[in-house]
């Protein structure tokens, strides 16, 4: 019997097809829109000759189009399978803002499955309420509002390519608060208490990847103690997330513009976590943004 099972669900138009296709490319067995009554038969069915062994992970797509779709009954059935069998069952929920979903439906000229003769917004609202039990139960969530198909596929590859690892997949992202919070961050640390290289004319054009900028940030009197405590906290929390069944942890490191302090701190923490045996991936969301006084604001008066 298959040991690792991932249920993929979420709002129609949020990217379920992209996720399932990407998982299939990663070597998962993928089944979409499987009626709940057939789940036991699927789990007990032998694999075709010449395919991978029964440890191959299985992804099952479910949603409003699935026959006999009943979110509350699905949760009850999953709990039963977890309790009665040696199965590792997780659920990935794909969320998205209503405005973005309406835009996608408008561009593709498709009708929402729950509102074939009404505005797409009506169907989106109805489906969001219908899926609430699954969203509350899911142990993974990806908000695809700001993710195109390629970015979503990359996030799935990052999250699930090493799903057999004992540690959760860990990502660290630097960002600028002036340009908005990252949507999928589990933990966010604010570096705006550190002195800002933006207000040094020599350092302003650089980034936190440059040694002189990094040295300026690290010279702040609060830097060493803050880095020690944040690093120790991450080393404590990441294994505990794994113990609770969380397979993906995203850490956001923010400053005002996302080019100096947050970039350096993200690199520093990633190095520390690698030395501690973790394997974080790192992304600098706003590194290429131009420095702007209107975003940074004036320096604090002394």
PDB file of C-alpha atoms in Angstrom:
ATOM      1  CA  UNK A   1       0.000   0.000   0.000  1.00  0.00           C
ATOM      2  CA  UNK A   2       1.239   3.486  -0.839  1.00  0.00           C
ATOM      3  CA  UNK A   3       2.831   5.098   2.215  1.00  0.00           C
ATOM      4  CA  UNK A   4       2.942   8.814   1.342  1.00  0.00           C
ATOM      5  CA  UNK A   5      -0.259  10.441   0.111  1.00  0.00           C
ATOM      6  CA  UNK A   6      -0.850  14.115  -0.647  1.00  0.00           C
ATOM      7  CA  UNK A   7      -4.346  15.441  -1.266  1.00  0.00           C
ATOM      8  CA  UNK A   8      -4.250  18.538  -3.467  1.00  0.00           C
ATOM      9  CA  UNK A   9      -7.265  20.816  -3.264  1.00  0.00           C
ATOM     10  CA  UNK A  10      -8.195  24.473  -3.207  1.00  0.00           C
ATOM     11  CA  UNK A  11     -10.137  27.104  -5.074  1.00  0.00           C
ATOM     12  CA  UNK A  12     -10.910  26.507  -8.730  1.00  0.00           C
ATOM     13  CA  UNK A  13      -8.421  28.491 -10.784  1.00  0.00           C
ATOM     14  CA  UNK A  14      -5.800  28.608  -8.016  1.00  0.00           C
ATOM     15  CA  UNK A  15      -3.392  26.237  -9.790  1.00  0.00           C
ATOM     16  CA  UNK A  16      -4.297  22.640  -8.939  1.00  0.00           C
ATOM     17  CA  UNK A  17      -3.536  21.385 -12.456  1.00  0.00           C
ATOM     18  CA  UNK A  18      -0.102  23.037 -12.379  1.00  0.00           C
ATOM     19  CA  UNK A  19       0.688  21.463  -9.009  1.00  0.00           C
ATOM     20  CA  UNK A  20      -0.376  17.970 -10.096  1.00  0.00           C
ATOM     21  CA  UNK A  21       1.589  18.182 -13.345  1.00  0.00           C
ATOM     22  CA  UNK A  22       4.700  19.309 -11.466  1.00  0.00           C
ATOM     23  CA  UNK A  23       4.367  16.485  -8.923  1.00  0.00           C
ATOM     24  CA  UNK A  24       4.037  14.003 -11.777  1.00  0.00           C
ATOM     25  CA  UNK A  25       7.261  15.372 -13.264  1.00  0.00           C
ATOM     26  CA  UNK A  26       8.899  14.794  -9.862  1.00  0.00           C
ATOM     27  CA  UNK A  27       7.984  11.100  -9.993  1.00  0.00           C
ATOM     28  CA  UNK A  28       4.746  11.094  -8.052  1.00  0.00           C
ATOM     29  CA  UNK A  29       1.789   8.960  -9.089  1.00  0.00           C
ATOM     30  CA  UNK A  30      -1.017  11.442  -9.772  1.00  0.00           C
ATOM     31  CA  UNK A  31      -4.784  10.924  -9.862  1.00  0.00           C
ATOM     32  CA  UNK A  32      -7.189  13.822 -10.337  1.00  0.00           C
ATOM     33  CA  UNK A  33     -10.873  14.134  -9.386  1.00  0.00           C
ATOM     34  CA  UNK A  34     -11.056  10.716  -7.753  1.00  0.00           C
ATOM     35  CA  UNK A  35     -14.465  10.027  -6.134  1.00  0.00           C
ATOM     36  CA  UNK A  36     -14.078   9.328  -2.421  1.00  0.00           C
ATOM     37  CA  UNK A  37     -15.779   5.934  -2.725  1.00  0.00           C
ATOM     38  CA  UNK A  38     -12.924   4.761  -4.956  1.00  0.00           C
ATOM     39  CA  UNK A  39     -10.112   5.801  -2.603  1.00  0.00           C
ATOM     40  CA  UNK A  40      -9.772   2.440  -0.853  1.00  0.00           C
ATOM     41  CA  UNK A  41      -9.789   0.616  -4.180  1.00  0.00           C
ATOM     42  CA  UNK A  42      -7.020   2.877  -5.476  1.00  0.00           C
ATOM     43  CA  UNK A  43      -4.860   2.351  -2.389  1.00  0.00           C
ATOM     44  CA  UNK A  44      -5.235  -1.424  -2.561  1.00  0.00           C
ATOM     45  CA  UNK A  45      -4.700  -1.724  -6.318  1.00  0.00           C
ATOM     46  CA  UNK A  46      -1.328  -3.209  -7.376  1.00  0.00           C
ATOM     47  CA  UNK A  47       0.949  -1.058  -9.488  1.00  0.00           C
ATOM     48  CA  UNK A  48       1.389  -1.850 -13.160  1.00  0.00           C
ATOM     49  CA  UNK A  49       4.267  -4.149 -14.068  1.00  0.00           C
ATOM     50  CA  UNK A  50       7.541  -2.290 -14.494  1.00  0.00           C
ATOM     51  CA  UNK A  51       6.519   0.746 -12.432  1.00  0.00           C
ATOM     52  CA  UNK A  52       8.101   1.986  -9.220  1.00  0.00           C
ATOM     53  CA  UNK A  53       7.594   0.089  -5.967  1.00  0.00           C
ATOM     54  CA  UNK A  54       4.785   0.801  -3.522  1.00  0.00           C
ATOM     55  CA  UNK A  55       6.829   3.507  -1.772  1.00  0.00           C
ATOM     56  CA  UNK A  56       6.128   5.844  -4.702  1.00  0.00           C
ATOM     57  CA  UNK A  57       4.287   8.901  -3.315  1.00  0.00           C
ATOM     58  CA  UNK A  58       0.730   9.450  -4.466  1.00  0.00           C
ATOM     59  CA  UNK A  59      -0.973  12.805  -5.150  1.00  0.00           C
ATOM     60  CA  UNK A  60      -4.761  12.931  -5.415  1.00  0.00           C
ATOM     61  CA  UNK A  61      -6.494  16.016  -6.764  1.00  0.00           C
ATOM     62  CA  UNK A  62      -9.908  16.767  -5.284  1.00  0.00           C
ATOM     63  CA  UNK A  63     -12.193  19.733  -5.714  1.00  0.00           C
ATOM     64  CA  UNK A  64     -15.674  21.003  -6.406  1.00  0.00           C
ATOM     65  CA  UNK A  65     -15.774  19.106  -9.720  1.00  0.00           C
ATOM     66  CA  UNK A  66     -15.068  15.770  -8.008  1.00  0.00           C
ATOM     67  CA  UNK A  67     -18.028  13.382  -7.915  1.00  0.00           C
ATOM     68  CA  UNK A  68     -19.621  12.939  -4.429  1.00  0.00           C
ATOM     69  CA  UNK A  69     -17.524  15.880  -3.175  1.00  0.00           C
ATOM     70  CA  UNK A  70     -18.201  16.453   0.523  1.00  0.00           C
ATOM     71  CA  UNK A  71     -15.403  18.292   2.400  1.00  0.00           C
ATOM     72  CA  UNK A  72     -16.498  17.247   5.896  1.00  0.00           C
ATOM     73  CA  UNK A  73     -16.769  13.588   4.887  1.00  0.00           C
ATOM     74  CA  UNK A  74     -13.362  13.784   3.200  1.00  0.00           C
ATOM     75  CA  UNK A  75     -11.771  15.003   6.448  1.00  0.00           C
ATOM     76  CA  UNK A  76     -13.463  12.216   8.405  1.00  0.00           C
ATOM     77  CA  UNK A  77     -12.292   9.591   5.889  1.00  0.00           C
ATOM     78  CA  UNK A  78      -8.709  10.836   5.975  1.00  0.00           C
ATOM     79  CA  UNK A  79      -8.657  10.735   9.762  1.00  0.00           C
ATOM     80  CA  UNK A  80      -9.943   7.173   9.611  1.00  0.00           C
ATOM     81  CA  UNK A  81      -7.227   6.126   7.155  1.00  0.00           C
ATOM     82  CA  UNK A  82      -4.542   7.746   9.307  1.00  0.00           C
ATOM     83  CA  UNK A  83      -5.759   5.966  12.436  1.00  0.00           C
ATOM     84  CA  UNK A  84      -6.376   2.528  10.912  1.00  0.00           C
ATOM     85  CA  UNK A  85      -3.442   2.213   8.471  1.00  0.00           C
ATOM     86  CA  UNK A  86       0.244   3.043   8.296  1.00  0.00           C
ATOM     87  CA  UNK A  87      -0.347   6.020   6.010  1.00  0.00           C
ATOM     88  CA  UNK A  88       1.266   9.445   5.913  1.00  0.00           C
ATOM     89  CA  UNK A  89      -1.543  11.593   4.489  1.00  0.00           C
ATOM     90  CA  UNK A  90      -1.105  15.329   4.023  1.00  0.00           C
ATOM     91  CA  UNK A  91      -3.165  17.992   2.327  1.00  0.00           C
ATOM     92  CA  UNK A  92      -2.024  20.929   0.225  1.00  0.00           C
ATOM     93  CA  UNK A  93      -4.576  23.733  -0.064  1.00  0.00           C
ATOM     94  CA  UNK A  94      -4.223  26.285  -2.873  1.00  0.00           C
ATOM     95  CA  UNK A  95      -5.658  29.660  -1.954  1.00  0.00           C
ATOM     96  CA  UNK A  96      -5.959  32.833  -4.027  1.00  0.00           C
ATOM     97  CA  UNK A  97      -7.596  36.235  -3.664  1.00  0.00           C
ATOM     98  CA  UNK A  98     -11.064  36.607  -5.118  1.00  0.00           C
ATOM     99  CA  UNK A  99     -10.056  39.531  -7.319  1.00  0.00           C
ATOM    100  CA  UNK A 100      -7.209  37.563  -8.894  1.00  0.00           C
ATOM    101  CA  UNK A 101      -9.442  34.530  -9.507  1.00  0.00           C
ATOM    102  CA  UNK A 102     -12.030  36.749 -11.201  1.00  0.00           C
ATOM    103  CA  UNK A 103      -9.269  38.173 -13.401  1.00  0.00           C
ATOM    104  CA  UNK A 104      -8.131  34.671 -14.381  1.00  0.00           C
ATOM    105  CA  UNK A 105     -11.657  33.585 -15.245  1.00  0.00           C
ATOM    106  CA  UNK A 106     -12.143  36.744 -17.282  1.00  0.00           C
ATOM    107  CA  UNK A 107      -8.920  36.180 -19.234  1.00  0.00           C
ATOM    108  CA  UNK A 108      -9.634  32.519 -19.980  1.00  0.00           C
ATOM    109  CA  UNK A 109     -13.348  33.146 -20.594  1.00  0.00           C
ATOM    110  CA  UNK A 110     -14.173  30.040 -18.568  1.00  0.00           C
ATOM    111  CA  UNK A 111     -17.213  29.736 -16.322  1.00  0.00           C
ATOM    112  CA  UNK A 112     -16.822  28.995 -12.645  1.00  0.00           C
ATOM    113  CA  UNK A 113     -18.022  25.421 -11.909  1.00  0.00           C
ATOM    114  CA  UNK A 114     -20.242  26.604  -9.046  1.00  0.00           C
ATOM    115  CA  UNK A 115     -21.707  29.576 -10.937  1.00  0.00           C
ATOM    116  CA  UNK A 116     -22.238  28.537 -14.575  1.00  0.00           C
ATOM    117  CA  UNK A 117     -24.979  31.138 -15.111  1.00  0.00           C
ATOM    118  CA  UNK A 118     -23.853  33.811 -12.634  1.00  0.00           C
ATOM    119  CA  UNK A 119     -20.805  36.072 -12.168  1.00  0.00           C
ATOM    120  CA  UNK A 120     -17.597  34.255 -11.294  1.00  0.00           C
ATOM    121  CA  UNK A 121     -17.433  36.141  -7.995  1.00  0.00           C
ATOM    122  CA  UNK A 122     -20.571  34.371  -6.789  1.00  0.00           C
ATOM    123  CA  UNK A 123     -19.064  30.966  -7.463  1.00  0.00           C
ATOM    124  CA  UNK A 124     -15.763  31.926  -5.834  1.00  0.00           C
ATOM    125  CA  UNK A 125     -17.509  33.043  -2.641  1.00  0.00           C
ATOM    126  CA  UNK A 126     -19.635  29.896  -2.547  1.00  0.00           C
ATOM    127  CA  UNK A 127     -16.648  27.627  -3.150  1.00  0.00           C
ATOM    128  CA  UNK A 128     -14.525  29.372  -0.503  1.00  0.00           C
ATOM    129  CA  UNK A 129     -17.205  28.654   2.100  1.00  0.00           C
ATOM    130  CA  UNK A 130     -17.649  25.080   0.865  1.00  0.00           C
ATOM    131  CA  UNK A 131     -13.922  24.348   1.124  1.00  0.00           C
ATOM    132  CA  UNK A 132     -13.441  25.881   4.569  1.00  0.00           C
ATOM    133  CA  UNK A 133     -13.209  22.464   6.366  1.00  0.00           C
ATOM    134  CA  UNK A 134     -10.411  21.401   4.008  1.00  0.00           C
ATOM    135  CA  UNK A 135      -8.535  24.683   4.372  1.00  0.00           C
ATOM    136  CA  UNK A 136      -8.731  24.433   8.167  1.00  0.00           C
ATOM    137  CA  UNK A 137      -7.499  20.831   8.110  1.00  0.00           C
ATOM    138  CA  UNK A 138      -4.714  21.238   5.522  1.00  0.00           C
ATOM    139  CA  UNK A 139      -1.147  21.087   6.826  1.00  0.00           C
ATOM    140  CA  UNK A 140       0.271  22.945   3.797  1.00  0.00           C
ATOM    141  CA  UNK A 141      -1.020  26.102   2.137  1.00  0.00           C
ATOM    142  CA  UNK A 142       0.191  28.035  -0.884  1.00  0.00           C
ATOM    143  CA  UNK A 143      -1.348  31.384  -1.769  1.00  0.00           C
ATOM    144  CA  UNK A 144      -1.044  31.705  -5.552  1.00  0.00           C
ATOM    145  CA  UNK A 145      -2.351  35.283  -5.839  1.00  0.00           C
ATOM    146  CA  UNK A 146       1.054  36.597  -6.924  1.00  0.00           C
ATOM    147  CA  UNK A 147       2.354  33.375  -8.488  1.00  0.00           C
ATOM    148  CA  UNK A 148       2.294  32.626 -12.197  1.00  0.00           C
ATOM    149  CA  UNK A 149       2.356  29.017 -13.378  1.00  0.00           C
ATOM    150  CA  UNK A 150       6.164  28.901 -13.571  1.00  0.00           C
ATOM    151  CA  UNK A 151       6.657  30.391 -10.103  1.00  0.00           C
ATOM    152  CA  UNK A 152       4.086  28.002  -8.626  1.00  0.00           C
ATOM    153  CA  UNK A 153       5.772  25.019 -10.274  1.00  0.00           C
ATOM    154  CA  UNK A 154       9.134  26.144  -8.877  1.00  0.00           C
ATOM    155  CA  UNK A 155       7.690  26.418  -5.384  1.00  0.00           C
ATOM    156  CA  UNK A 156       6.224  22.914  -5.671  1.00  0.00           C
ATOM    157  CA  UNK A 157       9.570  21.551  -6.840  1.00  0.00           C
ATOM    158  CA  UNK A 158      11.311  23.242  -3.921  1.00  0.00           C
ATOM    159  CA  UNK A 159       8.760  21.918  -1.459  1.00  0.00           C
ATOM    160  CA  UNK A 160       8.314  18.339  -2.611  1.00  0.00           C
ATOM    161  CA  UNK A 161      11.432  17.287  -4.509  1.00  0.00           C
ATOM    162  CA  UNK A 162      13.027  16.168  -1.235  1.00  0.00           C
ATOM    163  CA  UNK A 163       9.841  15.019   0.480  1.00  0.00           C
ATOM    164  CA  UNK A 164      11.595  11.946   1.830  1.00  0.00           C
ATOM    165  CA  UNK A 165      14.019  14.027   3.886  1.00  0.00           C
ATOM    166  CA  UNK A 166      13.604  13.981   7.668  1.00  0.00           C
ATOM    167  CA  UNK A 167      13.766  17.778   7.887  1.00  0.00           C
ATOM    168  CA  UNK A 168      11.141  20.125   6.443  1.00  0.00           C
ATOM    169  CA  UNK A 169      12.005  21.933   3.242  1.00  0.00           C
ATOM    170  CA  UNK A 170      13.288  25.300   4.403  1.00  0.00           C
ATOM    171  CA  UNK A 171      13.347  28.554   2.437  1.00  0.00           C
ATOM    172  CA  UNK A 172      14.569  31.994   3.501  1.00  0.00           C
ATOM    173  CA  UNK A 173      13.370  35.084   1.642  1.00  0.00           C
ATOM    174  CA  UNK A 174      14.528  38.658   2.064  1.00  0.00           C
ATOM    175  CA  UNK A 175      11.996  41.356   1.237  1.00  0.00           C
ATOM    176  CA  UNK A 176      11.121  45.031   1.692  1.00  0.00           C
ATOM    177  CA  UNK A 177       8.170  45.968   3.899  1.00  0.00           C
ATOM    178  CA  UNK A 178       7.604  48.967   1.631  1.00  0.00           C
ATOM    179  CA  UNK A 179       6.752  46.542  -1.170  1.00  0.00           C
ATOM    180  CA  UNK A 180       4.509  44.262   0.886  1.00  0.00           C
ATOM    181  CA  UNK A 181       4.831  41.124   3.002  1.00  0.00           C
ATOM    182  CA  UNK A 182       5.561  37.784   1.319  1.00  0.00           C
ATOM    183  CA  UNK A 183       2.282  35.885   1.192  1.00  0.00           C
ATOM    184  CA  UNK A 184       3.519  32.425   2.149  1.00  0.00           C
ATOM    185  CA  UNK A 185       5.906  33.221   5.005  1.00  0.00           C
ATOM    186  CA  UNK A 186       5.471  31.142   8.179  1.00  0.00           C
ATOM    187  CA  UNK A 187       7.862  33.302  10.211  1.00  0.00           C
ATOM    188  CA  UNK A 188       8.732  36.973   9.614  1.00  0.00           C
ATOM    189  CA  UNK A 189      11.613  38.859  11.251  1.00  0.00           C
ATOM    190  CA  UNK A 190      11.856  42.653  10.996  1.00  0.00           C
ATOM    191  CA  UNK A 191      15.396  44.055  10.566  1.00  0.00           C
ATOM    192  CA  UNK A 192      14.420  47.723  10.582  1.00  0.00           C
ATOM    193  CA  UNK A 193      15.944  48.134  14.051  1.00  0.00           C
ATOM    194  CA  UNK A 194      19.412  47.907  12.444  1.00  0.00           C
ATOM    195  CA  UNK A 195      21.052  51.033  11.009  1.00  0.00           C
ATOM    196  CA  UNK A 196      20.239  51.530   7.348  1.00  0.00           C
ATOM    197  CA  UNK A 197      23.028  51.617   4.707  1.00  0.00           C
ATOM    198  CA  UNK A 198      20.607  53.400   2.381  1.00  0.00           C
ATOM    199  CA  UNK A 199      21.477  56.683   4.093  1.00  0.00           C
ATOM    200  CA  UNK A 200      25.201  56.342   3.450  1.00  0.00           C
ATOM    201  CA  UNK A 201      25.787  57.777  -0.064  1.00  0.00           C
ATOM    202  CA  UNK A 202      28.691  55.390  -0.649  1.00  0.00           C
ATOM    203  CA  UNK A 203      26.762  52.269   0.385  1.00  0.00           C
ATOM    204  CA  UNK A 204      23.364  53.149  -1.066  1.00  0.00           C
ATOM    205  CA  UNK A 205      23.991  51.735  -4.581  1.00  0.00           C
ATOM    206  CA  UNK A 206      25.185  48.427  -3.129  1.00  0.00           C
ATOM    207  CA  UNK A 207      23.281  45.529  -1.616  1.00  0.00           C
ATOM    208  CA  UNK A 208      23.534  43.250   1.383  1.00  0.00           C
ATOM    209  CA  UNK A 209      25.637  40.884  -0.734  1.00  0.00           C
ATOM    210  CA  UNK A 210      28.478  43.421  -0.839  1.00  0.00           C
ATOM    211  CA  UNK A 211      31.127  43.060   1.915  1.00  0.00           C
ATOM    212  CA  UNK A 212      31.163  46.756   2.815  1.00  0.00           C
ATOM    213  CA  UNK A 213      27.374  46.848   3.208  1.00  0.00           C
ATOM    214  CA  UNK A 214      27.427  43.628   5.234  1.00  0.00           C
ATOM    215  CA  UNK A 215      30.124  45.017   7.511  1.00  0.00           C
ATOM    216  CA  UNK A 216      28.125  48.219   8.058  1.00  0.00           C
ATOM    217  CA  UNK A 217      25.035  46.238   9.066  1.00  0.00           C
ATOM    218  CA  UNK A 218      27.012  43.838  11.272  1.00  0.00           C
ATOM    219  CA  UNK A 219      28.621  46.766  13.122  1.00  0.00           C
ATOM    220  CA  UNK A 220      25.291  47.803  14.607  1.00  0.00           C
ATOM    221  CA  UNK A 221      25.489  47.314  18.427  1.00  0.00           C
ATOM    222  CA  UNK A 222      22.299  45.205  18.438  1.00  0.00           C
ATOM    223  CA  UNK A 223      23.331  42.959  15.546  1.00  0.00           C
ATOM    224  CA  UNK A 224      25.309  40.180  17.243  1.00  0.00           C
ATOM    225  CA  UNK A 225      22.811  39.516  20.037  1.00  0.00           C
ATOM    226  CA  UNK A 226      19.849  39.645  17.654  1.00  0.00           C
ATOM    227  CA  UNK A 227      21.434  37.222  15.179  1.00  0.00           C
ATOM    228  CA  UNK A 228      22.294  34.792  17.961  1.00  0.00           C
ATOM    229  CA  UNK A 229      18.763  34.762  19.330  1.00  0.00           C
ATOM    230  CA  UNK A 230      17.030  34.552  15.947  1.00  0.00           C
ATOM    231  CA  UNK A 231      19.359  31.768  14.803  1.00  0.00           C
ATOM    232  CA  UNK A 232      18.840  29.814  18.013  1.00  0.00           C
ATOM    233  CA  UNK A 233      15.070  30.223  17.693  1.00  0.00           C
ATOM    234  CA  UNK A 234      15.076  28.858  14.139  1.00  0.00           C
ATOM    235  CA  UNK A 235      17.232  25.897  15.158  1.00  0.00           C
ATOM    236  CA  UNK A 236      14.710  25.159  17.912  1.00  0.00           C
ATOM    237  CA  UNK A 237      11.539  25.602  15.856  1.00  0.00           C
ATOM    238  CA  UNK A 238      12.374  23.835  12.588  1.00  0.00           C
ATOM    239  CA  UNK A 239      12.649  20.311  14.101  1.00  0.00           C
ATOM    240  CA  UNK A 240       9.477  20.927  16.099  1.00  0.00           C
ATOM    241  CA  UNK A 241       7.607  21.900  12.929  1.00  0.00           C
ATOM    242  CA  UNK A 242       8.697  18.543  11.501  1.00  0.00           C
ATOM    243  CA  UNK A 243       7.445  16.741  14.598  1.00  0.00           C
ATOM    244  CA  UNK A 244       4.046  18.350  14.015  1.00  0.00           C
ATOM    245  CA  UNK A 245       3.941  17.140  10.424  1.00  0.00           C
ATOM    246  CA  UNK A 246       4.859  20.409   8.707  1.00  0.00           C
ATOM    247  CA  UNK A 247       6.977  19.663   5.654  1.00  0.00           C
ATOM    248  CA  UNK A 248       7.629  23.212   4.439  1.00  0.00           C
ATOM    249  CA  UNK A 249       8.864  26.209   6.421  1.00  0.00           C
ATOM    250  CA  UNK A 250       9.252  29.652   4.862  1.00  0.00           C
ATOM    251  CA  UNK A 251      11.133  32.383   6.756  1.00  0.00           C
ATOM    252  CA  UNK A 252      10.801  36.027   5.732  1.00  0.00           C
ATOM    253  CA  UNK A 253      13.532  38.530   6.621  1.00  0.00           C
ATOM    254  CA  UNK A 254      12.383  42.096   6.048  1.00  0.00           C
ATOM    255  CA  UNK A 255      13.766  45.615   6.072  1.00  0.00           C
ATOM    256  CA  UNK A 256      12.362  48.777   4.533  1.00  0.00           C
ATOM    257  CA  UNK A 257      13.462  48.459   0.916  1.00  0.00           C
ATOM    258  CA  UNK A 258      14.594  44.841   0.828  1.00  0.00           C
ATOM    259  CA  UNK A 259      18.048  45.546  -0.588  1.00  0.00           C
ATOM    260  CA  UNK A 260      20.501  45.944   2.312  1.00  0.00           C
ATOM    261  CA  UNK A 261      19.779  44.768   5.860  1.00  0.00           C
ATOM    262  CA  UNK A 262      17.349  41.963   5.062  1.00  0.00           C
ATOM    263  CA  UNK A 263      19.577  40.595   2.292  1.00  0.00           C
ATOM    264  CA  UNK A 264      22.638  40.391   4.512  1.00  0.00           C
ATOM    265  CA  UNK A 265      20.733  38.910   7.464  1.00  0.00           C
ATOM    266  CA  UNK A 266      19.062  36.291   5.235  1.00  0.00           C
ATOM    267  CA  UNK A 267      22.483  35.209   3.951  1.00  0.00           C
ATOM    268  CA  UNK A 268      23.901  35.169   7.490  1.00  0.00           C
ATOM    269  CA  UNK A 269      21.069  33.021   8.860  1.00  0.00           C
ATOM    270  CA  UNK A 270      21.206  30.666   5.872  1.00  0.00           C
ATOM    271  CA  UNK A 271      24.930  30.088   6.516  1.00  0.00           C
ATOM    272  CA  UNK A 272      24.243  29.391  10.180  1.00  0.00           C
ATOM    273  CA  UNK A 273      21.457  26.931   9.411  1.00  0.00           C
ATOM    274  CA  UNK A 274      23.608  25.106   6.862  1.00  0.00           C
ATOM    275  CA  UNK A 275      26.308  24.741   9.503  1.00  0.00           C
ATOM    276  CA  UNK A 276      23.643  23.304  11.820  1.00  0.00           C
ATOM    277  CA  UNK A 277      22.745  20.605   9.285  1.00  0.00           C
ATOM    278  CA  UNK A 278      19.764  22.210   7.527  1.00  0.00           C
ATOM    279  CA  UNK A 279      19.534  22.866   3.789  1.00  0.00           C
ATOM    280  CA  UNK A 280      17.802  26.203   3.250  1.00  0.00           C
ATOM    281  CA  UNK A 281      17.164  27.699  -0.152  1.00  0.00           C
ATOM    282  CA  UNK A 282      17.409  31.466  -0.324  1.00  0.00           C
ATOM    283  CA  UNK A 283      15.656  34.094  -2.418  1.00  0.00           C
ATOM    284  CA  UNK A 284      16.012  37.881  -2.416  1.00  0.00           C
ATOM    285  CA  UNK A 285      12.652  39.183  -3.612  1.00  0.00           C
ATOM    286  CA  UNK A 286      13.464  42.896  -3.900  1.00  0.00           C
ATOM    287  CA  UNK A 287      17.206  42.794  -4.501  1.00  0.00           C
ATOM    288  CA  UNK A 288      16.862  44.210  -8.012  1.00  0.00           C
ATOM    289  CA  UNK A 289      14.584  47.071  -6.987  1.00  0.00           C
ATOM    290  CA  UNK A 290      16.009  50.550  -7.390  1.00  0.00           C
ATOM    291  CA  UNK A 291      16.763  52.452  -4.145  1.00  0.00           C
ATOM    292  CA  UNK A 292      14.107  55.094  -3.515  1.00  0.00           C
ATOM    293  CA  UNK A 293      13.996  57.676  -0.742  1.00  0.00           C
ATOM    294  CA  UNK A 294      10.199  57.663  -0.962  1.00  0.00           C
ATOM    295  CA  UNK A 295      10.195  53.998   0.104  1.00  0.00           C
ATOM    296  CA  UNK A 296      12.985  54.175   2.641  1.00  0.00           C
ATOM    297  CA  UNK A 297      11.768  57.302   4.412  1.00  0.00           C
ATOM    298  CA  UNK A 298      14.065  59.801   6.106  1.00  0.00           C
ATOM    299  CA  UNK A 299      16.658  58.526   8.579  1.00  0.00           C
ATOM    300  CA  UNK A 300      15.693  58.620  12.233  1.00  0.00           C
ATOM    301  CA  UNK A 301      16.831  61.751  14.028  1.00  0.00           C
ATOM    302  CA  UNK A 302      19.502  61.232  16.662  1.00  0.00           C
TER     303      UNK A 302
END
